[in-house]
mmCIF file of C-alpha atoms in Angstrom:
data_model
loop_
_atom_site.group_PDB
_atom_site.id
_atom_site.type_symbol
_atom_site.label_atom_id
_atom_site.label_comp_id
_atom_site.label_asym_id
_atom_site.label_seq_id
_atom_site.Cartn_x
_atom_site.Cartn_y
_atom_site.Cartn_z
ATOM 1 C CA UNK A 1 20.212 8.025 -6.975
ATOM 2 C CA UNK A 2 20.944 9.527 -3.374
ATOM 3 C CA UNK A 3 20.249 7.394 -0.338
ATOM 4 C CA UNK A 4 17.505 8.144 1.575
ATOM 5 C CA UNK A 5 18.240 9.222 5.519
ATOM 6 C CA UNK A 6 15.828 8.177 7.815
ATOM 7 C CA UNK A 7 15.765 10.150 11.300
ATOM 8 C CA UNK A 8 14.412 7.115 12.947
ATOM 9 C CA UNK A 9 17.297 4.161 13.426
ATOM 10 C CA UNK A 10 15.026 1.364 13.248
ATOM 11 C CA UNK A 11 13.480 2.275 9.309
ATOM 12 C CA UNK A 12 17.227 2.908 8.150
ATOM 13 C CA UNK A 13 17.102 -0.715 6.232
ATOM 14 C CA UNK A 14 14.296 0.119 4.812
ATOM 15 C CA UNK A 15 15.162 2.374 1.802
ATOM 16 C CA UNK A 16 13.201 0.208 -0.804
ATOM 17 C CA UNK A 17 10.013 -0.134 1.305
ATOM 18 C CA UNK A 18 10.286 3.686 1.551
ATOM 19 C CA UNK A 19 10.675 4.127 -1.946
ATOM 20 C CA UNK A 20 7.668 2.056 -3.162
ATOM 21 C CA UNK A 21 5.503 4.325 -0.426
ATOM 22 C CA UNK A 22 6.830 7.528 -2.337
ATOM 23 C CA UNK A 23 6.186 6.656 -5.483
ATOM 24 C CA UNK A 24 2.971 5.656 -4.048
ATOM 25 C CA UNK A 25 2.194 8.888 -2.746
ATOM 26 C CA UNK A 26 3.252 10.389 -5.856
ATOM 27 C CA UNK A 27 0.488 8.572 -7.533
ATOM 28 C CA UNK A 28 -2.060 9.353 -5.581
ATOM 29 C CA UNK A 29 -0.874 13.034 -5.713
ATOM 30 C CA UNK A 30 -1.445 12.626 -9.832
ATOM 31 C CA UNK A 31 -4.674 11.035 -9.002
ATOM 32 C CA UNK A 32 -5.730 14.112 -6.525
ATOM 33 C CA UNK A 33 -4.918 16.671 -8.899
ATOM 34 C CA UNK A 34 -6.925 14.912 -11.641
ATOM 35 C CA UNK A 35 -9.863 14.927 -9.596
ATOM 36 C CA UNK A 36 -9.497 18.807 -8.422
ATOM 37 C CA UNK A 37 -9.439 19.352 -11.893
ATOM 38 C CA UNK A 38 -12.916 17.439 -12.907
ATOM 39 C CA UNK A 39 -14.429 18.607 -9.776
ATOM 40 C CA UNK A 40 -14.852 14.604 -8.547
ATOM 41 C CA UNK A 41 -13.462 11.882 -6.434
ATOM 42 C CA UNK A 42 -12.901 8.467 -6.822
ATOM 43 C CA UNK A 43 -14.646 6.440 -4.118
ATOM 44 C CA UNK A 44 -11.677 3.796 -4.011
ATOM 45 C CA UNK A 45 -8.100 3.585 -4.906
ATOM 46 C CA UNK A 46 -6.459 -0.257 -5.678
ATOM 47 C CA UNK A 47 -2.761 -0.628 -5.480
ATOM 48 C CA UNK A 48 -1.233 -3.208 -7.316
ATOM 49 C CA UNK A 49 2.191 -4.637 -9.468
ATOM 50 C CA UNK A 50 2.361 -4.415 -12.904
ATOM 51 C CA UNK A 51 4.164 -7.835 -12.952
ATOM 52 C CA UNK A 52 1.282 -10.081 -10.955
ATOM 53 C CA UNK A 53 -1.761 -11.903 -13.020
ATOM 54 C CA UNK A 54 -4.497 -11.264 -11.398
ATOM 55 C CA UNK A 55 -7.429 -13.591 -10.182
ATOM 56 C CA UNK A 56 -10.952 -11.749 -10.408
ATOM 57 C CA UNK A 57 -12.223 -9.827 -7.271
ATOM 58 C CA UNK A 58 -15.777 -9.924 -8.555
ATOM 59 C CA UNK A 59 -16.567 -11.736 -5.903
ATOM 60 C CA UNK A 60 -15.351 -9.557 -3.163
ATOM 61 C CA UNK A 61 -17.525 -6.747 -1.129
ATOM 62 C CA UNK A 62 -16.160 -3.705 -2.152
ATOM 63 C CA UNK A 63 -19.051 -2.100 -0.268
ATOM 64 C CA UNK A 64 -17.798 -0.174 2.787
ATOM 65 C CA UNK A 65 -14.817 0.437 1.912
ATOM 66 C CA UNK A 66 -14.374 3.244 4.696
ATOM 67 C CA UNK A 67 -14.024 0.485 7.212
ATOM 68 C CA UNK A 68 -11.365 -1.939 5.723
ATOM 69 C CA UNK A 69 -8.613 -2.958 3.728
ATOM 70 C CA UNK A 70 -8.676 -5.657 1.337
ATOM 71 C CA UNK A 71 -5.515 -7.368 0.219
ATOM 72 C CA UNK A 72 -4.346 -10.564 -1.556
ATOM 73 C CA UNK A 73 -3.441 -13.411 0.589
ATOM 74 C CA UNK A 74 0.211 -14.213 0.824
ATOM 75 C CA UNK A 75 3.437 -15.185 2.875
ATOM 76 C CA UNK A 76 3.519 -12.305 4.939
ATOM 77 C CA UNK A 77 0.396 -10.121 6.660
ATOM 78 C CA UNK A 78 -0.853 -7.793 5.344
ATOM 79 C CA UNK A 79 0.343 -8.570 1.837
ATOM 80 C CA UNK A 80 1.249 -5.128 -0.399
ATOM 81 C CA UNK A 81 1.239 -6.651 -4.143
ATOM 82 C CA UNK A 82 -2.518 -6.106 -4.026
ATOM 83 C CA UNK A 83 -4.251 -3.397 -1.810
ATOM 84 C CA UNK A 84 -8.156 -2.220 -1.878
ATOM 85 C CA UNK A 85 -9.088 0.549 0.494
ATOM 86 C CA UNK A 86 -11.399 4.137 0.216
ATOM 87 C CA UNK A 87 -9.592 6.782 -1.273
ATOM 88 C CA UNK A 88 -9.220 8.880 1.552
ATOM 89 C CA UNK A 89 -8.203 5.891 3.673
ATOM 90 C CA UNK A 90 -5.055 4.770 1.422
ATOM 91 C CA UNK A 91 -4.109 8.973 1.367
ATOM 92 C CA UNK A 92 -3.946 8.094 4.680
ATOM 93 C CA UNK A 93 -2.605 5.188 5.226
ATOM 94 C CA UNK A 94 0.396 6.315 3.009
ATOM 95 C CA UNK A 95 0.989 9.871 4.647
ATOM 96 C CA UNK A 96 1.049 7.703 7.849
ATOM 97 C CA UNK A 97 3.838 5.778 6.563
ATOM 98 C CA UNK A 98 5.400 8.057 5.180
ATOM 99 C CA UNK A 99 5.927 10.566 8.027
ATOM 100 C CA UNK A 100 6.862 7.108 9.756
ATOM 101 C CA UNK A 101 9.831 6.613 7.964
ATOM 102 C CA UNK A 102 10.907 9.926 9.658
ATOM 103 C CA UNK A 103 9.459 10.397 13.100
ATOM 104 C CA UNK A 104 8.918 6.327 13.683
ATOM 105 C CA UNK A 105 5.976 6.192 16.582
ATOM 106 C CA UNK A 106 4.991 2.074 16.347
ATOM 107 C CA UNK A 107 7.493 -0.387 16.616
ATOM 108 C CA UNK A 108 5.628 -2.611 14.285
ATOM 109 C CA UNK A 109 6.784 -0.615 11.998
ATOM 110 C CA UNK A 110 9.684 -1.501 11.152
ATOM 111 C CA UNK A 111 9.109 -5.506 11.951
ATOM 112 C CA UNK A 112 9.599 -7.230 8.278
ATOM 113 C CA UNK A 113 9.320 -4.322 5.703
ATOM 114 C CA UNK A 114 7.366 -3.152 4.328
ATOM 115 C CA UNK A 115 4.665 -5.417 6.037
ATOM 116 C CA UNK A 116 5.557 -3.861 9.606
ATOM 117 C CA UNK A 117 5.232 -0.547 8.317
ATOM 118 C CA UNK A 118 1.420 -1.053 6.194
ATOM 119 C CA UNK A 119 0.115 -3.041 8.918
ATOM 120 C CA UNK A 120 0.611 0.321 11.078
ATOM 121 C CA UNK A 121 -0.883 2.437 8.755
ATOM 122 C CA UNK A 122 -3.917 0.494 8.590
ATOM 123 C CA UNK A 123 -4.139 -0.054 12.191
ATOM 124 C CA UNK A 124 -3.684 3.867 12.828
ATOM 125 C CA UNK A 125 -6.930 4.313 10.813
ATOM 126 C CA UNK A 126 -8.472 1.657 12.712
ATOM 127 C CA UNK A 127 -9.301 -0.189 9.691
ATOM 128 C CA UNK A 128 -9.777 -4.184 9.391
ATOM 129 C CA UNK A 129 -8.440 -5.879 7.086
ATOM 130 C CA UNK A 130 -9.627 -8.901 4.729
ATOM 131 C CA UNK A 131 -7.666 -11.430 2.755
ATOM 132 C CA UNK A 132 -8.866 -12.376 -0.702
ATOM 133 C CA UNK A 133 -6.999 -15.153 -3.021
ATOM 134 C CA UNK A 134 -6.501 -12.026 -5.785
ATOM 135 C CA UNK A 135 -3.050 -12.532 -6.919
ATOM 136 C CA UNK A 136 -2.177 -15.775 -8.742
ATOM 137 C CA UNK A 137 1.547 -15.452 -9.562
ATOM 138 C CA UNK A 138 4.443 -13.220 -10.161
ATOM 139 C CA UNK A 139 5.742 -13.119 -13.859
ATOM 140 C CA UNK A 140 9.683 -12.614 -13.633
ATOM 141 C CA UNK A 141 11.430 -11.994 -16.283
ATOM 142 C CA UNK A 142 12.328 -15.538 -16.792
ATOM 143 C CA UNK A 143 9.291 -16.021 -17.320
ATOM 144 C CA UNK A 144 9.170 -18.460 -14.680
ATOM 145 C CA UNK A 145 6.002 -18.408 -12.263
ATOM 146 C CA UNK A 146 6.918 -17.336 -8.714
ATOM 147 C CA UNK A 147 4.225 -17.923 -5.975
#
């Protein structure tokens, strides 16, 4: 494990944040080079934690995705255990932060990570964003409930 350098000052702290966005991007990269290779595309990508039981979203709009972001409510906004966008909008969204870990251009960004740094990404696409009650709890290891 190397530690990551960040040419921008303010996203130096920020090493784990940056680290869940990579392996995010990494993902989606896998998910990209499945569809190239059955000539399709999914029409929307959800992001979520293995470790969080779930509450159903069948009652959420998932029409139109191309104009929002849907996430689960939580303590801080926008919450990142659960997020719901259009394919091409969470590439996005990720390349953005990404590339802002690097060449920082919103100081929002790096205001309590890795909230700061989504909320930008989703506000360079000019996206809105909706809060559903979709994750219920955490399941630690303890297997005490946190949330």
């Amino acid at each position: 494990f190397r530690r990551v350098l960040f040419r921008s000052p303010n996203m130096q702290a920020f090493e784990s944040s940056f680290l869940q966005y990579l392996k995010l991007k990494k993902g989606l990269g896998l998910i990209q080079n499945y569809e190239n290779e059955n000539n399709f595309k999914y029409d929307a990508i959800i992001k979520t934690r293995c470790d969080i039981m779930h509450n159903s979203i069948s009652h959420i709009d998932l029409s139109d995705l191309y104009r929002k972001v849907i996430v689960s409510t939580g303590n801080v906004f926008p919450n990142d255990c659960v997020i719901i966008t259009e394919r091409d909008n969470m590439i996005s969204i990720v390349d953005f932060i990404i590339d802002e870990f690097y060449h920082m251009r919103n100081n929002g960004s790096s205001a309590n990570a890795p909230h700061g740094v989504l909320l930008s990404g989703i506000m360079n696409r000019n996206l809105t964003v909706e809060q559903y009650h979709i994750m219920d709890y955490v399941v630690r290891a303890t297997m005490n409930q946190y949330y």
